[in-house]
Amino acid sequence: MAMPPVLLFAHGAGFCKEIWAPIIRHMQQSALLQNPVGVEFVSVDLPFHGSNRDNSVVAQVDEKGPHVTHPANNAIAVASVALLQTAERLSSGGRPVIGIGHSMGAAALWKAEITSPGTFRALVLFEPIYGPPMPEGPNRPYNFMADVTLRRKWKWPSREAATSFFENWKSFSSWDRESLACWMQGAIVPDESDDEAVVLACHPAIEASIYCGGRLWLSEEEQAKTKCPTTFHSGSTSRLYRQEVFEDIASRHPKIFTVHAPMIGKSHLMVFEDPEGCAKAIVTDLDALGCFSTDARL
């Protein structure tokens, strides 16, 4: 009898492990996952995020660009190492590990798989950050994501004040309220220098440095190192995902890669906007993999 899998969840830049809780809850309510014995759900904080906050290195901000220099410039590579180590630990004894990731976390899971092919039984990826290297030096383009992030408020006099701010913040108005509450649980932490104040666990300068770093970019040879079934999900209004790029990859390796139609009306942040829809998408993929009872359906 096959061993039950471990489902390993990896979040995007600026987020935390708690963001997966609503999706996991919806998944556990599905017919496919209500009764399987031994299935484990594991979500982790990636380096520089949540419980792994790290302010030991001061980010260097160049207002031209802008550009931020910090070890988190290599966040995808650093996260992939952490995820590979976690997957190897979870798979001890032969348990299959299925990686489920969003944005930076999705890219890091994919990089972990090509670093050690066959690590994962499958990957379910929501808009991995993917694309060719950006020009550096004087040819560096304006970095909208870094600019907006650097301007973000990051400290409040109390948790109540922070909660009120984000519950009324226009940028998060499309988020499911449970998803927002779960994000605030892990992403807002006590200030190290003020007993009453709270701050973002991932400081805006560190998050901005992630956007100033490299995206995942794989040669055709590296793409071919992916040994597990891998699915891609996206939002129809996203500006950070090019469907045709992933369809091109899938056309070369149709037995490995599956590109799903975009989720209508959803953005790059679909895991926050529609946790129930994302849970259904994941469960549908898991069902197709045959990891669970074939007669169970969502």
PDB file of C-alpha atoms in Angstrom:
ATOM      1  CA  MET A   1       0.000   0.000   0.000  1.00  0.00           C
ATOM      2  CA  ALA A   2       1.387   3.410  -0.961  1.00  0.00           C
ATOM      3  CA  MET A   3       2.417   5.718   1.854  1.00  0.00           C
ATOM      4  CA  PRO A   4       0.223   8.817   2.282  1.00  0.00           C
ATOM      5  CA  PRO A   5       1.823  11.985   0.927  1.00  0.00           C
ATOM      6  CA  VAL A   6       3.017  15.099   2.665  1.00  0.00           C
ATOM      7  CA  LEU A   7       1.702  18.322   1.143  1.00  0.00           C
ATOM      8  CA  LEU A   8       4.371  21.034   1.445  1.00  0.00           C
ATOM      9  CA  PHE A   9       3.158  24.628   1.000  1.00  0.00           C
ATOM     10  CA  ALA A  10       5.457  27.556   0.098  1.00  0.00           C
ATOM     11  CA  HIS A  11       4.298  31.203   0.174  1.00  0.00           C
ATOM     12  CA  GLY A  12       5.247  34.221  -1.916  1.00  0.00           C
ATOM     13  CA  ALA A  13       7.367  37.285  -1.138  1.00  0.00           C
ATOM     14  CA  GLY A  14       6.127  39.349   1.788  1.00  0.00           C
ATOM     15  CA  PHE A  15       3.804  36.640   3.044  1.00  0.00           C
ATOM     16  CA  CYS A  16       3.990  33.798   5.594  1.00  0.00           C
ATOM     17  CA  LYS A  17       3.042  30.191   6.238  1.00  0.00           C
ATOM     18  CA  GLU A  18      -0.306  31.109   7.807  1.00  0.00           C
ATOM     19  CA  ILE A  19      -1.718  32.261   4.466  1.00  0.00           C
ATOM     20  CA  TRP A  20      -2.303  28.643   3.465  1.00  0.00           C
ATOM     21  CA  ALA A  21      -4.675  27.903   6.372  1.00  0.00           C
ATOM     22  CA  PRO A  22      -7.925  28.806   4.531  1.00  0.00           C
ATOM     23  CA  ILE A  23      -6.880  26.794   1.479  1.00  0.00           C
ATOM     24  CA  ILE A  24      -5.936  23.805   3.619  1.00  0.00           C
ATOM     25  CA  ARG A  25      -9.265  24.032   5.449  1.00  0.00           C
ATOM     26  CA  HIS A  26     -11.190  23.952   2.171  1.00  0.00           C
ATOM     27  CA  MET A  27      -9.047  21.079   0.908  1.00  0.00           C
ATOM     28  CA  GLN A  28      -9.743  19.046   4.032  1.00  0.00           C
ATOM     29  CA  GLN A  29     -13.473  19.494   3.444  1.00  0.00           C
ATOM     30  CA  SER A  30     -13.249  17.941  -0.023  1.00  0.00           C
ATOM     31  CA  ALA A  31     -14.417  14.377  -0.577  1.00  0.00           C
ATOM     32  CA  LEU A  32     -10.904  13.473  -1.683  1.00  0.00           C
ATOM     33  CA  LEU A  33      -9.231  14.545   1.553  1.00  0.00           C
ATOM     34  CA  GLN A  34     -11.850  14.095   4.255  1.00  0.00           C
ATOM     35  CA  ASN A  35     -10.846  10.570   5.213  1.00  0.00           C
ATOM     36  CA  PRO A  36      -7.340   9.630   3.953  1.00  0.00           C
ATOM     37  CA  VAL A  37      -5.253   8.443   6.907  1.00  0.00           C
ATOM     38  CA  GLY A  38      -1.818   9.929   7.439  1.00  0.00           C
ATOM     39  CA  VAL A  39      -1.916  12.769   4.909  1.00  0.00           C
ATOM     40  CA  GLU A  40       0.154  15.615   6.346  1.00  0.00           C
ATOM     41  CA  PHE A  41      -0.178  19.332   5.582  1.00  0.00           C
ATOM     42  CA  VAL A  42       3.025  21.315   6.157  1.00  0.00           C
ATOM     43  CA  SER A  43       3.409  25.048   5.508  1.00  0.00           C
ATOM     44  CA  VAL A  44       6.719  26.775   6.176  1.00  0.00           C
ATOM     45  CA  ASP A  45       8.025  30.301   6.592  1.00  0.00           C
ATOM     46  CA  LEU A  46      10.650  30.946   3.948  1.00  0.00           C
ATOM     47  CA  PRO A  47      13.865  32.830   4.845  1.00  0.00           C
ATOM     48  CA  PHE A  48      13.323  36.505   5.830  1.00  0.00           C
ATOM     49  CA  HIS A  49       9.591  35.903   6.416  1.00  0.00           C
ATOM     50  CA  GLY A  50       7.290  35.261   9.371  1.00  0.00           C
ATOM     51  CA  SER A  51       9.011  33.307  12.125  1.00  0.00           C
ATOM     52  CA  ASN A  52      12.208  33.403  10.045  1.00  0.00           C
ATOM     53  CA  ARG A  53      12.439  37.206  10.030  1.00  0.00           C
ATOM     54  CA  ASP A  54      16.048  38.320   9.760  1.00  0.00           C
ATOM     55  CA  ASN A  55      17.130  41.942  10.115  1.00  0.00           C
ATOM     56  CA  SER A  56      20.785  41.136  10.761  1.00  0.00           C
ATOM     57  CA  VAL A  57      21.879  42.700   7.462  1.00  0.00           C
ATOM     58  CA  VAL A  58      20.814  46.268   6.708  1.00  0.00           C
ATOM     59  CA  ALA A  59      19.374  46.695   3.220  1.00  0.00           C
ATOM     60  CA  GLN A  60      21.189  49.258   1.072  1.00  0.00           C
ATOM     61  CA  VAL A  61      18.701  51.393  -0.851  1.00  0.00           C
ATOM     62  CA  ASP A  62      19.653  53.243  -4.021  1.00  0.00           C
ATOM     63  CA  GLU A  63      16.834  55.655  -4.842  1.00  0.00           C
ATOM     64  CA  LYS A  64      17.782  55.513  -8.526  1.00  0.00           C
ATOM     65  CA  GLY A  65      15.789  52.678  -9.996  1.00  0.00           C
ATOM     66  CA  PRO A  66      15.119  52.176  -7.167  1.00  0.00           C
ATOM     67  CA  HIS A  67      17.400  49.273  -6.305  1.00  0.00           C
ATOM     68  CA  VAL A  68      17.918  47.512  -2.984  1.00  0.00           C
ATOM     69  CA  THR A  69      20.995  45.425  -2.228  1.00  0.00           C
ATOM     70  CA  HIS A  70      20.506  42.691   0.364  1.00  0.00           C
ATOM     71  CA  PRO A  71      21.030  38.907   0.665  1.00  0.00           C
ATOM     72  CA  ALA A  72      17.309  38.567  -0.175  1.00  0.00           C
ATOM     73  CA  ASN A  73      18.222  39.529  -3.751  1.00  0.00           C
ATOM     74  CA  ASN A  74      18.806  35.770  -4.004  1.00  0.00           C
ATOM     75  CA  ALA A  75      15.562  34.869  -2.225  1.00  0.00           C
ATOM     76  CA  ILE A  76      14.422  32.250  -4.747  1.00  0.00           C
ATOM     77  CA  ALA A  77      17.727  30.391  -4.584  1.00  0.00           C
ATOM     78  CA  VAL A  78      17.908  30.667  -0.787  1.00  0.00           C
ATOM     79  CA  ALA A  79      14.303  29.507  -0.423  1.00  0.00           C
ATOM     80  CA  SER A  80      14.874  26.592  -2.783  1.00  0.00           C
ATOM     81  CA  VAL A  81      17.691  25.315  -0.562  1.00  0.00           C
ATOM     82  CA  ALA A  82      15.470  25.551   2.514  1.00  0.00           C
ATOM     83  CA  LEU A  83      12.590  23.801   0.744  1.00  0.00           C
ATOM     84  CA  LEU A  84      14.833  21.051  -0.579  1.00  0.00           C
ATOM     85  CA  GLN A  85      16.115  20.373   2.926  1.00  0.00           C
ATOM     86  CA  THR A  86      12.554  20.323   4.262  1.00  0.00           C
ATOM     87  CA  ALA A  87      11.368  17.994   1.501  1.00  0.00           C
ATOM     88  CA  GLU A  88      14.255  15.598   2.105  1.00  0.00           C
ATOM     89  CA  ARG A  89      13.423  15.485   5.804  1.00  0.00           C
ATOM     90  CA  LEU A  90       9.719  14.940   5.177  1.00  0.00           C
ATOM     91  CA  SER A  91      10.376  12.198   2.636  1.00  0.00           C
ATOM     92  CA  SER A  92      12.509  10.110   4.981  1.00  0.00           C
ATOM     93  CA  GLY A  93      11.178   6.584   4.974  1.00  0.00           C
ATOM     94  CA  GLY A  94       9.890   6.920   1.450  1.00  0.00           C
ATOM     95  CA  ARG A  95       6.918   9.242   1.954  1.00  0.00           C
ATOM     96  CA  PRO A  96       6.027  11.139  -1.224  1.00  0.00           C
ATOM     97  CA  VAL A  97       6.112  14.931  -0.981  1.00  0.00           C
ATOM     98  CA  ILE A  98       3.883  17.140  -3.110  1.00  0.00           C
ATOM     99  CA  GLY A  99       4.944  20.781  -3.372  1.00  0.00           C
ATOM    100  CA  ILE A 100       2.292  23.502  -3.573  1.00  0.00           C
ATOM    101  CA  GLY A 101       3.521  27.057  -4.003  1.00  0.00           C
ATOM    102  CA  HIS A 102       2.643  30.615  -4.923  1.00  0.00           C
ATOM    103  CA  SER A 103       4.810  33.244  -6.613  1.00  0.00           C
ATOM    104  CA  MET A 104       8.317  33.197  -5.084  1.00  0.00           C
ATOM    105  CA  GLY A 105       7.488  29.980  -3.237  1.00  0.00           C
ATOM    106  CA  ALA A 106       6.326  28.334  -6.461  1.00  0.00           C
ATOM    107  CA  ALA A 107       9.550  29.317  -8.216  1.00  0.00           C
ATOM    108  CA  ALA A 108      11.624  28.055  -5.282  1.00  0.00           C
ATOM    109  CA  LEU A 109       9.848  24.679  -5.289  1.00  0.00           C
ATOM    110  CA  TRP A 110      10.475  24.321  -9.016  1.00  0.00           C
ATOM    111  CA  LYS A 111      14.144  25.213  -8.575  1.00  0.00           C
ATOM    112  CA  ALA A 112      14.423  22.662  -5.758  1.00  0.00           C
ATOM    113  CA  GLU A 113      13.047  19.976  -8.073  1.00  0.00           C
ATOM    114  CA  ILE A 114      15.506  20.675 -10.893  1.00  0.00           C
ATOM    115  CA  THR A 115      18.360  20.844  -8.365  1.00  0.00           C
ATOM    116  CA  SER A 116      17.465  17.361  -7.153  1.00  0.00           C
ATOM    117  CA  PRO A 117      15.189  15.782  -9.778  1.00  0.00           C
ATOM    118  CA  GLY A 118      12.559  13.464  -8.377  1.00  0.00           C
ATOM    119  CA  THR A 119      12.439  15.130  -4.967  1.00  0.00           C
ATOM    120  CA  PHE A 120       8.719  15.780  -5.385  1.00  0.00           C
ATOM    121  CA  ARG A 121       5.897  13.452  -6.326  1.00  0.00           C
ATOM    122  CA  ALA A 122       4.245  16.452  -7.972  1.00  0.00           C
ATOM    123  CA  LEU A 123       4.230  20.252  -8.012  1.00  0.00           C
ATOM    124  CA  VAL A 124       1.161  22.506  -8.072  1.00  0.00           C
ATOM    125  CA  LEU A 125       2.370  26.027  -8.838  1.00  0.00           C
ATOM    126  CA  PHE A 126       0.435  29.288  -8.738  1.00  0.00           C
ATOM    127  CA  GLU A 127       2.175  31.888 -10.922  1.00  0.00           C
ATOM    128  CA  PRO A 128       5.843  31.137 -10.224  1.00  0.00           C
ATOM    129  CA  ILE A 129       8.030  34.215 -10.633  1.00  0.00           C
ATOM    130  CA  TYR A 130       9.697  33.390 -13.923  1.00  0.00           C
ATOM    131  CA  GLY A 131      11.511  35.317 -16.614  1.00  0.00           C
ATOM    132  CA  PRO A 132      14.906  36.267 -18.049  1.00  0.00           C
ATOM    133  CA  PRO A 133      17.412  38.235 -15.974  1.00  0.00           C
ATOM    134  CA  MET A 134      16.760  41.967 -15.763  1.00  0.00           C
ATOM    135  CA  PRO A 135      19.404  44.436 -17.007  1.00  0.00           C
ATOM    136  CA  GLU A 136      21.735  45.787 -14.350  1.00  0.00           C
ATOM    137  CA  GLY A 137      23.686  49.000 -13.841  1.00  0.00           C
ATOM    138  CA  PRO A 138      22.770  52.101 -15.865  1.00  0.00           C
ATOM    139  CA  ASN A 139      20.456  50.029 -18.086  1.00  0.00           C
ATOM    140  CA  ARG A 140      18.388  48.900 -15.127  1.00  0.00           C
ATOM    141  CA  PRO A 141      14.678  49.647 -15.797  1.00  0.00           C
ATOM    142  CA  TYR A 142      12.329  51.365 -13.377  1.00  0.00           C
ATOM    143  CA  ASN A 143      11.309  48.814 -10.749  1.00  0.00           C
ATOM    144  CA  PHE A 144       7.654  49.470  -9.977  1.00  0.00           C
ATOM    145  CA  MET A 145       7.323  46.638  -7.453  1.00  0.00           C
ATOM    146  CA  ALA A 146      10.362  47.777  -5.476  1.00  0.00           C
ATOM    147  CA  ASP A 147       9.270  51.417  -5.568  1.00  0.00           C
ATOM    148  CA  VAL A 148       5.760  50.698  -4.283  1.00  0.00           C
ATOM    149  CA  THR A 149       7.053  48.335  -1.605  1.00  0.00           C
ATOM    150  CA  LEU A 150       9.618  50.811  -0.272  1.00  0.00           C
ATOM    151  CA  ARG A 151       6.832  53.339   0.297  1.00  0.00           C
ATOM    152  CA  ARG A 152       4.748  50.878   2.312  1.00  0.00           C
ATOM    153  CA  LYS A 153       3.862  51.548   5.940  1.00  0.00           C
ATOM    154  CA  TRP A 154       5.532  48.938   8.137  1.00  0.00           C
ATOM    155  CA  LYS A 155       5.128  49.937  11.818  1.00  0.00           C
ATOM    156  CA  TRP A 156       2.087  50.586  14.050  1.00  0.00           C
ATOM    157  CA  PRO A 157       1.673  51.504  17.735  1.00  0.00           C
ATOM    158  CA  SER A 158      -0.351  48.342  18.430  1.00  0.00           C
ATOM    159  CA  ARG A 159      -1.648  45.175  16.798  1.00  0.00           C
ATOM    160  CA  GLU A 160      -5.130  46.678  16.841  1.00  0.00           C
ATOM    161  CA  ALA A 161      -3.891  49.652  14.825  1.00  0.00           C
ATOM    162  CA  ALA A 162      -2.198  47.371  12.308  1.00  0.00           C
ATOM    163  CA  THR A 163      -5.312  45.232  11.988  1.00  0.00           C
ATOM    164  CA  SER A 164      -7.473  48.284  11.355  1.00  0.00           C
ATOM    165  CA  PHE A 165      -5.007  49.559   8.757  1.00  0.00           C
ATOM    166  CA  PHE A 166      -4.983  46.368   6.698  1.00  0.00           C
ATOM    167  CA  GLU A 167      -8.700  45.661   7.051  1.00  0.00           C
ATOM    168  CA  ASN A 168      -9.328  49.037   5.423  1.00  0.00           C
ATOM    169  CA  TRP A 169      -6.375  49.103   3.017  1.00  0.00           C
ATOM    170  CA  LYS A 170      -7.500  49.452  -0.594  1.00  0.00           C
ATOM    171  CA  SER A 171      -4.675  47.249  -1.881  1.00  0.00           C
ATOM    172  CA  PHE A 172      -6.065  44.297   0.089  1.00  0.00           C
ATOM    173  CA  SER A 173      -9.750  45.014  -0.544  1.00  0.00           C
ATOM    174  CA  SER A 174     -10.077  42.046  -2.919  1.00  0.00           C
ATOM    175  CA  TRP A 175      -8.706  39.590  -0.361  1.00  0.00           C
ATOM    176  CA  ASP A 176     -10.900  37.019   1.321  1.00  0.00           C
ATOM    177  CA  ARG A 177     -11.283  38.203   4.920  1.00  0.00           C
ATOM    178  CA  GLU A 178     -10.173  34.877   6.402  1.00  0.00           C
ATOM    179  CA  SER A 179      -7.060  34.970   4.231  1.00  0.00           C
ATOM    180  CA  LEU A 180      -6.292  38.499   5.413  1.00  0.00           C
ATOM    181  CA  ALA A 181      -6.706  37.521   9.072  1.00  0.00           C
ATOM    182  CA  CYS A 182      -4.408  34.521   8.623  1.00  0.00           C
ATOM    183  CA  TRP A 183      -1.771  36.636   6.877  1.00  0.00           C
ATOM    184  CA  MET A 184      -1.820  39.153   9.731  1.00  0.00           C
ATOM    185  CA  GLN A 185      -1.237  36.340  12.254  1.00  0.00           C
ATOM    186  CA  GLY A 186       2.185  35.574  10.827  1.00  0.00           C
ATOM    187  CA  ALA A 187       3.219  38.711   8.960  1.00  0.00           C
ATOM    188  CA  ILE A 188       2.747  41.211  11.808  1.00  0.00           C
ATOM    189  CA  VAL A 189       5.118  40.693  14.727  1.00  0.00           C
ATOM    190  CA  PRO A 190       6.249  42.575  17.861  1.00  0.00           C
ATOM    191  CA  ASP A 191       8.787  45.326  17.282  1.00  0.00           C
ATOM    192  CA  GLU A 192      12.186  44.267  18.619  1.00  0.00           C
ATOM    193  CA  SER A 193      12.802  47.729  20.114  1.00  0.00           C
ATOM    194  CA  ASP A 194       9.310  48.670  21.326  1.00  0.00           C
ATOM    195  CA  ASP A 195       7.259  46.403  23.576  1.00  0.00           C
ATOM    196  CA  GLU A 196       3.894  47.733  22.411  1.00  0.00           C
ATOM    197  CA  ALA A 197       4.480  48.424  18.717  1.00  0.00           C
ATOM    198  CA  VAL A 198       4.224  45.884  15.913  1.00  0.00           C
ATOM    199  CA  VAL A 199       5.968  45.714  12.550  1.00  0.00           C
ATOM    200  CA  LEU A 200       5.939  43.703   9.356  1.00  0.00           C
ATOM    201  CA  ALA A 201       8.034  40.559   9.823  1.00  0.00           C
ATOM    202  CA  CYS A 202       9.478  41.083   6.356  1.00  0.00           C
ATOM    203  CA  HIS A 203      10.604  44.718   6.300  1.00  0.00           C
ATOM    204  CA  PRO A 204       9.614  46.556   3.096  1.00  0.00           C
ATOM    205  CA  ALA A 205      13.276  47.152   2.220  1.00  0.00           C
ATOM    206  CA  ILE A 206      13.948  43.411   2.391  1.00  0.00           C
ATOM    207  CA  GLU A 207      10.833  42.583   0.389  1.00  0.00           C
ATOM    208  CA  ALA A 208      11.817  45.213  -2.184  1.00  0.00           C
ATOM    209  CA  SER A 209      15.249  43.602  -2.475  1.00  0.00           C
ATOM    210  CA  ILE A 210      13.513  40.378  -3.536  1.00  0.00           C
ATOM    211  CA  TYR A 211      11.917  42.243  -6.432  1.00  0.00           C
ATOM    212  CA  CYS A 212      15.338  43.661  -7.301  1.00  0.00           C
ATOM    213  CA  GLY A 213      16.817  40.176  -7.452  1.00  0.00           C
ATOM    214  CA  GLY A 214      16.685  37.553 -10.114  1.00  0.00           C
ATOM    215  CA  ARG A 215      13.607  35.689 -11.245  1.00  0.00           C
ATOM    216  CA  LEU A 216      13.718  31.977 -11.933  1.00  0.00           C
ATOM    217  CA  TRP A 217      14.904  31.384 -15.479  1.00  0.00           C
ATOM    218  CA  LEU A 218      15.573  27.901 -16.831  1.00  0.00           C
ATOM    219  CA  SER A 219      17.231  26.704 -20.001  1.00  0.00           C
ATOM    220  CA  GLU A 220      15.458  24.012 -22.004  1.00  0.00           C
ATOM    221  CA  GLU A 221      17.910  21.510 -20.531  1.00  0.00           C
ATOM    222  CA  GLU A 222      17.029  22.630 -16.996  1.00  0.00           C
ATOM    223  CA  GLN A 223      13.311  22.499 -17.728  1.00  0.00           C
ATOM    224  CA  ALA A 224      13.781  18.886 -18.804  1.00  0.00           C
ATOM    225  CA  LYS A 225      15.223  18.021 -15.380  1.00  0.00           C
ATOM    226  CA  THR A 226      11.734  18.350 -13.885  1.00  0.00           C
ATOM    227  CA  LYS A 227      10.801  14.711 -13.260  1.00  0.00           C
ATOM    228  CA  CYS A 228       7.470  15.087 -11.476  1.00  0.00           C
ATOM    229  CA  PRO A 229       4.072  16.105 -12.877  1.00  0.00           C
ATOM    230  CA  THR A 230       3.892  19.894 -12.605  1.00  0.00           C
ATOM    231  CA  THR A 231       0.814  22.060 -13.025  1.00  0.00           C
ATOM    232  CA  PHE A 232       0.573  25.823 -13.477  1.00  0.00           C
ATOM    233  CA  HIS A 233      -2.312  28.014 -12.320  1.00  0.00           C
ATOM    234  CA  SER A 234      -2.794  31.746 -12.890  1.00  0.00           C
ATOM    235  CA  GLY A 235      -5.221  34.659 -12.653  1.00  0.00           C
ATOM    236  CA  SER A 236      -6.795  36.203 -15.740  1.00  0.00           C
ATOM    237  CA  THR A 237      -5.987  39.773 -14.625  1.00  0.00           C
ATOM    238  CA  SER A 238      -2.395  39.077 -13.555  1.00  0.00           C
ATOM    239  CA  ARG A 239       0.426  41.212 -14.921  1.00  0.00           C
ATOM    240  CA  LEU A 240       3.150  38.959 -13.531  1.00  0.00           C
ATOM    241  CA  TYR A 241       2.470  35.799 -15.524  1.00  0.00           C
ATOM    242  CA  ARG A 242       2.692  35.113 -19.244  1.00  0.00           C
ATOM    243  CA  GLN A 243       0.519  32.146 -20.177  1.00  0.00           C
ATOM    244  CA  GLU A 244       2.277  31.624 -23.506  1.00  0.00           C
ATOM    245  CA  VAL A 245       5.665  31.148 -21.823  1.00  0.00           C
ATOM    246  CA  PHE A 246       4.397  28.220 -19.788  1.00  0.00           C
ATOM    247  CA  GLU A 247       2.418  26.786 -22.691  1.00  0.00           C
ATOM    248  CA  ASP A 248       5.664  26.758 -24.673  1.00  0.00           C
ATOM    249  CA  ILE A 249       7.404  24.841 -21.879  1.00  0.00           C
ATOM    250  CA  ALA A 250       4.502  22.389 -21.667  1.00  0.00           C
ATOM    251  CA  SER A 251       4.528  21.826 -25.430  1.00  0.00           C
ATOM    252  CA  ARG A 252       8.064  20.427 -25.174  1.00  0.00           C
ATOM    253  CA  HIS A 253       7.267  18.194 -22.184  1.00  0.00           C
ATOM    254  CA  PRO A 254       3.520  17.435 -22.284  1.00  0.00           C
ATOM    255  CA  LYS A 255       3.829  14.413 -20.005  1.00  0.00           C
ATOM    256  CA  ILE A 256       5.350  16.562 -17.246  1.00  0.00           C
ATOM    257  CA  PHE A 257       3.765  20.020 -17.485  1.00  0.00           C
ATOM    258  CA  THR A 258       0.095  21.014 -17.520  1.00  0.00           C
ATOM    259  CA  VAL A 259      -1.000  24.632 -17.954  1.00  0.00           C
ATOM    260  CA  HIS A 260      -4.499  25.354 -16.705  1.00  0.00           C
ATOM    261  CA  ALA A 261      -6.765  28.105 -17.998  1.00  0.00           C
ATOM    262  CA  PRO A 262      -6.503  31.282 -15.896  1.00  0.00           C
ATOM    263  CA  MET A 263      -8.893  31.765 -12.996  1.00  0.00           C
ATOM    264  CA  ILE A 264     -11.366  34.340 -14.310  1.00  0.00           C
ATOM    265  CA  GLY A 265     -11.261  37.718 -12.601  1.00  0.00           C
ATOM    266  CA  LYS A 266      -8.375  36.791 -10.316  1.00  0.00           C
ATOM    267  CA  SER A 267      -4.999  38.503 -10.069  1.00  0.00           C
ATOM    268  CA  HIS A 268      -1.512  37.311  -9.147  1.00  0.00           C
ATOM    269  CA  LEU A 269      -2.838  37.129  -5.579  1.00  0.00           C
ATOM    270  CA  MET A 270      -5.529  34.558  -6.342  1.00  0.00           C
ATOM    271  CA  VAL A 271      -4.554  32.446  -3.321  1.00  0.00           C
ATOM    272  CA  PHE A 272      -5.771  35.335  -1.121  1.00  0.00           C
ATOM    273  CA  GLU A 273      -8.702  36.386  -3.283  1.00  0.00           C
ATOM    274  CA  ASP A 274     -10.249  32.956  -3.729  1.00  0.00           C
ATOM    275  CA  PRO A 275      -8.922  30.342  -1.291  1.00  0.00           C
ATOM    276  CA  GLU A 276     -11.872  28.047  -1.991  1.00  0.00           C
ATOM    277  CA  GLY A 277     -11.298  28.169  -5.745  1.00  0.00           C
ATOM    278  CA  CYS A 278      -7.574  27.566  -5.288  1.00  0.00           C
ATOM    279  CA  ALA A 279      -8.293  24.636  -2.978  1.00  0.00           C
ATOM    280  CA  LYS A 280     -10.546  23.103  -5.632  1.00  0.00           C
ATOM    281  CA  ALA A 281      -7.825  23.577  -8.238  1.00  0.00           C
ATOM    282  CA  ILE A 282      -5.260  21.842  -6.032  1.00  0.00           C
ATOM    283  CA  VAL A 283      -7.591  18.969  -5.149  1.00  0.00           C
ATOM    284  CA  THR A 284      -8.449  18.453  -8.821  1.00  0.00           C
ATOM    285  CA  ASP A 285      -4.746  18.164  -9.615  1.00  0.00           C
ATOM    286  CA  LEU A 286      -4.128  15.784  -6.699  1.00  0.00           C
ATOM    287  CA  ASP A 287      -7.042  13.641  -7.835  1.00  0.00           C
ATOM    288  CA  ALA A 288      -5.573  13.434 -11.331  1.00  0.00           C
ATOM    289  CA  LEU A 289      -2.259  12.291  -9.852  1.00  0.00           C
ATOM    290  CA  GLY A 290      -3.914   9.258  -8.319  1.00  0.00           C
ATOM    291  CA  CYS A 291      -2.387   9.795  -4.874  1.00  0.00           C
ATOM    292  CA  PHE A 292      -5.715   9.144  -3.180  1.00  0.00           C
ATOM    293  CA  SER A 293      -8.796   7.005  -3.636  1.00  0.00           C
ATOM    294  CA  THR A 294      -9.876   7.191  -7.261  1.00  0.00           C
ATOM    295  CA  ASP A 295     -13.580   7.148  -6.416  1.00  0.00           C
ATOM    296  CA  ALA A 296     -13.374  10.243  -4.205  1.00  0.00           C
ATOM    297  CA  ARG A 297     -14.316  13.520  -5.809  1.00  0.00           C
ATOM    298  CA  LEU A 298     -14.454  17.144  -4.712  1.00  0.00           C
TER     299      LEU A 298
END
